[in-house]
Amino acid sequence: QAQDGDIIFFGADTTKVVNDAIGALRVKIGLSDWSKAKGFFNDSWQPLWVVDFPMFDYDEENARWVACHHPFTSPKDEHLAILDKDPGHCLAKAYDMVLNGWEIGGGSVRIHQESVQSEVFRALKINEVEAQEKFGFLLDAFEYGAPPHGGLAFGFDRLCSLFGGTDSIRDYIAFPKNNAGRDVMIDSPSPLAQAQLDELKIKTNL
């Protein structure tokens, strides 16, 4: 139903590339003075939950699936059957809370069964030997009957910056770092004594 004077934006690439590009453009236009003047921008508190995250993302360079959140996120129960056949369509029990376009909290339900964790590792092309070497402590712990568990972590500084009406969380961090990664309040990082470098066998004059 496009008419004269309308603009249609489209992208052609992988789903992730198109979503990221068009999403960034949507935010740019949505926050513009033109958008506000037209009444497209709703200046009010708009919280929402983001759910149904994908379990995996495909790494073209290494030709393998990688975990979108982390490899210990539980897949949705109804997708357990397709973990090995179609990992790209598996959804995770992961969630984010968003307020006015800013992520203020996120978390997931963790895997608590060894059989499910092993299936996820196989989907990520982590064989049994590698899984035991890297995560044996976790797989062994499942044998003692780990209960279902999950959590949610909030970014309190992000929440405060929204309530305070600023775009930067640095205004609400006690000791914020600058763009160079320095904490000017305590002058960190500071030079190390040569004795400390020698103890750690670190050379700085290569």
CSV table of C-alpha atoms in Angstrom, one decimal:
chain,number,residue,atom,x,y,z
A,1,GLN,CA,0.0,0.0,0.0
A,2,ALA,CA,2.9,2.4,-0.6
A,3,GLN,CA,1.9,5.7,-2.1
A,4,ASP,CA,3.7,8.7,-3.6
A,5,GLY,CA,6.0,10.3,-1.0
A,6,ASP,CA,6.5,7.1,1.0
A,7,ILE,CA,9.9,5.5,1.6
A,8,ILE,CA,10.5,1.8,1.6
A,9,PHE,CA,13.7,0.5,3.2
A,10,PHE,CA,14.9,-3.1,2.6
A,11,GLY,CA,18.1,-5.1,3.0
A,12,ALA,CA,19.5,-8.2,1.4
A,13,ASP,CA,22.0,-10.4,3.3
A,14,THR,CA,21.8,-12.9,6.1
A,15,THR,CA,19.0,-12.5,8.6
A,16,LYS,CA,21.3,-11.2,11.3
A,17,VAL,CA,23.0,-8.6,9.1
A,18,VAL,CA,19.7,-7.3,7.8
A,19,ASN,CA,18.1,-7.2,11.2
A,20,ASP,CA,21.0,-5.3,12.7
A,21,ALA,CA,21.2,-2.8,9.8
A,22,ILE,CA,17.5,-2.1,9.5
A,23,GLY,CA,17.1,-2.1,13.3
A,24,ALA,CA,19.8,0.6,13.6
A,25,LEU,CA,18.2,2.7,10.9
A,26,ARG,CA,14.8,2.3,12.6
A,27,VAL,CA,16.2,3.6,15.9
A,28,LYS,CA,18.0,6.5,14.1
A,29,ILE,CA,14.8,7.6,12.4
A,30,GLY,CA,12.6,7.0,15.4
A,31,LEU,CA,14.7,9.3,17.6
A,32,SER,CA,15.0,12.0,15.0
A,33,ASP,CA,13.4,15.5,15.5
A,34,TRP,CA,11.4,14.8,12.4
A,35,SER,CA,9.9,11.6,13.9
A,36,LYS,CA,9.1,13.5,17.1
A,37,ALA,CA,7.4,16.3,15.2
A,38,LYS,CA,5.3,13.8,13.3
A,39,GLY,CA,4.2,12.1,16.5
A,40,PHE,CA,5.9,8.8,15.7
A,41,PHE,CA,8.0,9.0,18.9
A,42,ASN,CA,6.1,8.1,22.0
A,43,ASP,CA,7.9,9.7,25.0
A,44,SER,CA,6.7,7.5,27.8
A,45,TRP,CA,7.8,4.5,29.8
A,46,GLN,CA,7.5,1.4,27.6
A,47,PRO,CA,8.9,-1.7,29.3
A,48,LEU,CA,8.8,-5.1,27.6
A,49,TRP,CA,10.1,-8.6,27.8
A,50,VAL,CA,12.1,-10.1,24.9
A,51,VAL,CA,11.8,-13.8,24.8
A,52,ASP,CA,12.2,-16.7,22.3
A,53,PHE,CA,15.9,-16.0,21.7
A,54,PRO,CA,17.6,-18.5,19.3
A,55,MET,CA,19.8,-21.1,20.9
A,56,PHE,CA,22.5,-21.0,18.3
A,57,ASP,CA,24.1,-18.7,15.6
A,58,TYR,CA,26.0,-20.1,12.6
A,59,ASP,CA,29.6,-19.2,12.4
A,60,GLU,CA,30.3,-19.1,8.6
A,61,GLU,CA,34.1,-18.7,9.1
A,62,ASN,CA,34.4,-21.9,11.1
A,63,ALA,CA,31.4,-23.7,9.6
A,64,ARG,CA,29.9,-24.5,13.0
A,65,TRP,CA,27.1,-23.5,15.4
A,66,VAL,CA,27.9,-21.3,18.3
A,67,ALA,CA,25.9,-20.5,21.4
A,68,CYS,CA,24.0,-17.2,21.2
A,69,HIS,CA,23.8,-16.7,25.0
A,70,HIS,CA,26.1,-19.4,26.5
A,71,PRO,CA,26.3,-23.1,26.1
A,72,PHE,CA,24.5,-23.7,29.4
A,73,THR,CA,21.3,-22.1,28.5
A,74,SER,CA,18.4,-24.5,28.4
A,75,PRO,CA,16.6,-25.0,25.1
A,76,LYS,CA,12.8,-24.9,25.1
A,77,ASP,CA,11.3,-28.3,26.0
A,78,GLU,CA,9.5,-28.7,22.6
A,79,HIS,CA,12.8,-28.1,20.7
A,80,LEU,CA,14.9,-30.8,22.5
A,81,ALA,CA,13.9,-33.3,19.7
A,82,ILE,CA,15.5,-31.1,16.9
A,83,LEU,CA,18.8,-30.2,18.7
A,84,ASP,CA,20.8,-32.6,16.6
A,85,LYS,CA,18.8,-32.3,13.4
A,86,ASP,CA,18.0,-28.6,13.1
A,87,PRO,CA,19.9,-26.5,15.7
A,88,GLY,CA,19.2,-23.3,13.7
A,89,HIS,CA,15.5,-23.5,14.7
A,90,CYS,CA,16.0,-24.2,18.4
A,91,LEU,CA,14.8,-21.5,20.8
A,92,ALA,CA,16.3,-20.9,24.2
A,93,LYS,CA,14.8,-20.3,27.6
A,94,ALA,CA,16.5,-16.9,27.7
A,95,TYR,CA,14.9,-13.5,28.3
A,96,ASP,CA,15.8,-9.8,28.4
A,97,MET,CA,13.9,-6.9,30.0
A,98,VAL,CA,13.9,-3.8,27.9
A,99,LEU,CA,12.9,-0.3,28.9
A,100,ASN,CA,12.5,2.4,26.2
A,101,GLY,CA,14.8,0.5,23.9
A,102,TRP,CA,17.6,-0.1,26.5
A,103,GLU,CA,18.3,-3.5,27.9
A,104,ILE,CA,18.1,-3.2,31.7
A,105,GLY,CA,18.2,-6.9,32.6
A,106,GLY,CA,18.7,-10.3,31.2
A,107,GLY,CA,19.0,-14.0,32.1
A,108,SER,CA,18.1,-17.5,31.3
A,109,VAL,CA,17.0,-20.9,32.7
A,110,ARG,CA,20.1,-23.1,32.9
A,111,ILE,CA,20.4,-26.7,31.8
A,112,HIS,CA,20.2,-29.1,34.8
A,113,GLN,CA,20.3,-32.5,33.1
A,114,GLU,CA,23.5,-34.1,31.8
A,115,SER,CA,21.8,-35.7,28.8
A,116,VAL,CA,20.5,-32.3,27.6
A,117,GLN,CA,23.9,-30.6,28.2
A,118,SER,CA,25.7,-33.3,26.2
A,119,GLU,CA,23.3,-32.8,23.3
A,120,VAL,CA,24.0,-29.1,23.3
A,121,PHE,CA,27.7,-29.8,23.3
A,122,ARG,CA,27.3,-32.1,20.4
A,123,ALA,CA,25.4,-29.4,18.5
A,124,LEU,CA,28.3,-27.1,19.1
A,125,LYS,CA,30.7,-29.8,17.9
A,126,ILE,CA,32.3,-30.2,21.3
A,127,ASN,CA,33.2,-33.9,21.6
A,128,GLU,CA,33.0,-36.0,24.8
A,129,VAL,CA,36.7,-35.7,25.5
A,130,GLU,CA,36.8,-31.9,25.1
A,131,ALA,CA,33.5,-31.6,27.1
A,132,GLN,CA,35.0,-33.6,30.0
A,133,GLU,CA,38.3,-31.6,29.9
A,134,LYS,CA,36.6,-28.2,29.9
A,135,PHE,CA,33.3,-28.9,31.7
A,136,GLY,CA,33.7,-32.2,33.5
A,137,PHE,CA,33.0,-30.6,36.9
A,138,LEU,CA,29.6,-29.5,35.7
A,139,LEU,CA,28.7,-32.7,34.0
A,140,ASP,CA,29.7,-34.7,37.1
A,141,ALA,CA,27.7,-32.4,39.3
A,142,PHE,CA,24.5,-33.2,37.4
A,143,GLU,CA,24.7,-36.7,38.7
A,144,TYR,CA,23.8,-35.5,42.1
A,145,GLY,CA,20.5,-34.1,41.0
A,146,ALA,CA,20.8,-30.4,40.2
A,147,PRO,CA,17.4,-28.7,40.4
A,148,PRO,CA,15.9,-26.5,37.6
A,149,HIS,CA,17.4,-23.1,38.1
A,150,GLY,CA,17.6,-19.7,36.4
A,151,GLY,CA,18.1,-16.1,37.1
A,152,LEU,CA,17.9,-12.5,36.0
A,153,ALA,CA,20.6,-9.8,36.4
A,154,PHE,CA,19.7,-6.1,36.3
A,155,GLY,CA,21.9,-3.3,35.2
A,156,PHE,CA,21.3,-0.8,38.0
A,157,ASP,CA,23.4,1.9,36.5
A,158,ARG,CA,21.5,1.7,33.2
A,159,LEU,CA,18.2,1.9,35.1
A,160,CYS,CA,19.4,5.0,37.0
A,161,SER,CA,20.5,6.7,33.8
A,162,LEU,CA,17.0,6.2,32.3
A,163,PHE,CA,15.3,7.6,35.4
A,164,GLY,CA,17.8,10.5,35.4
A,165,GLY,CA,17.1,11.3,31.8
A,166,THR,CA,20.7,10.8,30.4
A,167,ASP,CA,22.0,8.7,27.6
A,168,SER,CA,25.2,7.7,29.4
A,169,ILE,CA,25.6,5.3,32.3
A,170,ARG,CA,28.9,6.9,33.1
A,171,ASP,CA,27.0,9.6,35.0
A,172,TYR,CA,25.8,7.0,37.4
A,173,ILE,CA,28.9,4.9,37.9
A,174,ALA,CA,31.0,5.7,40.9
A,175,PHE,CA,34.4,5.3,39.1
A,176,PRO,CA,33.7,5.4,35.4
A,177,LYS,CA,36.5,4.7,32.9
A,178,ASN,CA,37.2,7.1,30.0
A,179,ASN,CA,37.4,6.1,26.3
A,180,ALA,CA,41.0,5.0,26.8
A,181,GLY,CA,40.0,2.6,29.5
A,182,ARG,CA,41.5,4.7,32.3
A,183,ASP,CA,39.9,5.4,35.7
A,184,VAL,CA,40.9,9.0,36.2
A,185,MET,CA,39.6,9.0,39.8
A,186,ILE,CA,42.2,6.6,41.0
A,187,ASP,CA,44.7,6.9,38.1
A,188,SER,CA,44.3,3.3,37.1
A,189,PRO,CA,45.9,1.4,35.4
A,190,SER,CA,49.1,2.6,37.0
A,191,PRO,CA,52.7,1.7,36.1
A,192,LEU,CA,54.0,-1.6,37.6
A,193,ALA,CA,57.3,-2.0,39.4
A,194,GLN,CA,59.9,-4.0,37.5
A,195,ALA,CA,60.0,-6.5,40.4
A,196,GLN,CA,56.2,-7.2,39.8
A,197,LEU,CA,56.8,-7.7,36.1
A,198,ASP,CA,59.7,-10.0,36.7
A,199,GLU,CA,57.7,-12.1,39.1
A,200,LEU,CA,55.0,-12.6,36.5
A,201,LYS,CA,57.6,-13.0,33.7
A,202,ILE,CA,56.1,-10.2,31.7
A,203,LYS,CA,58.3,-8.1,29.3
A,204,THR,CA,57.2,-4.7,28.1
A,205,ASN,CA,60.3,-3.9,26.0
A,206,LEU,CA,59.9,-6.4,23.2
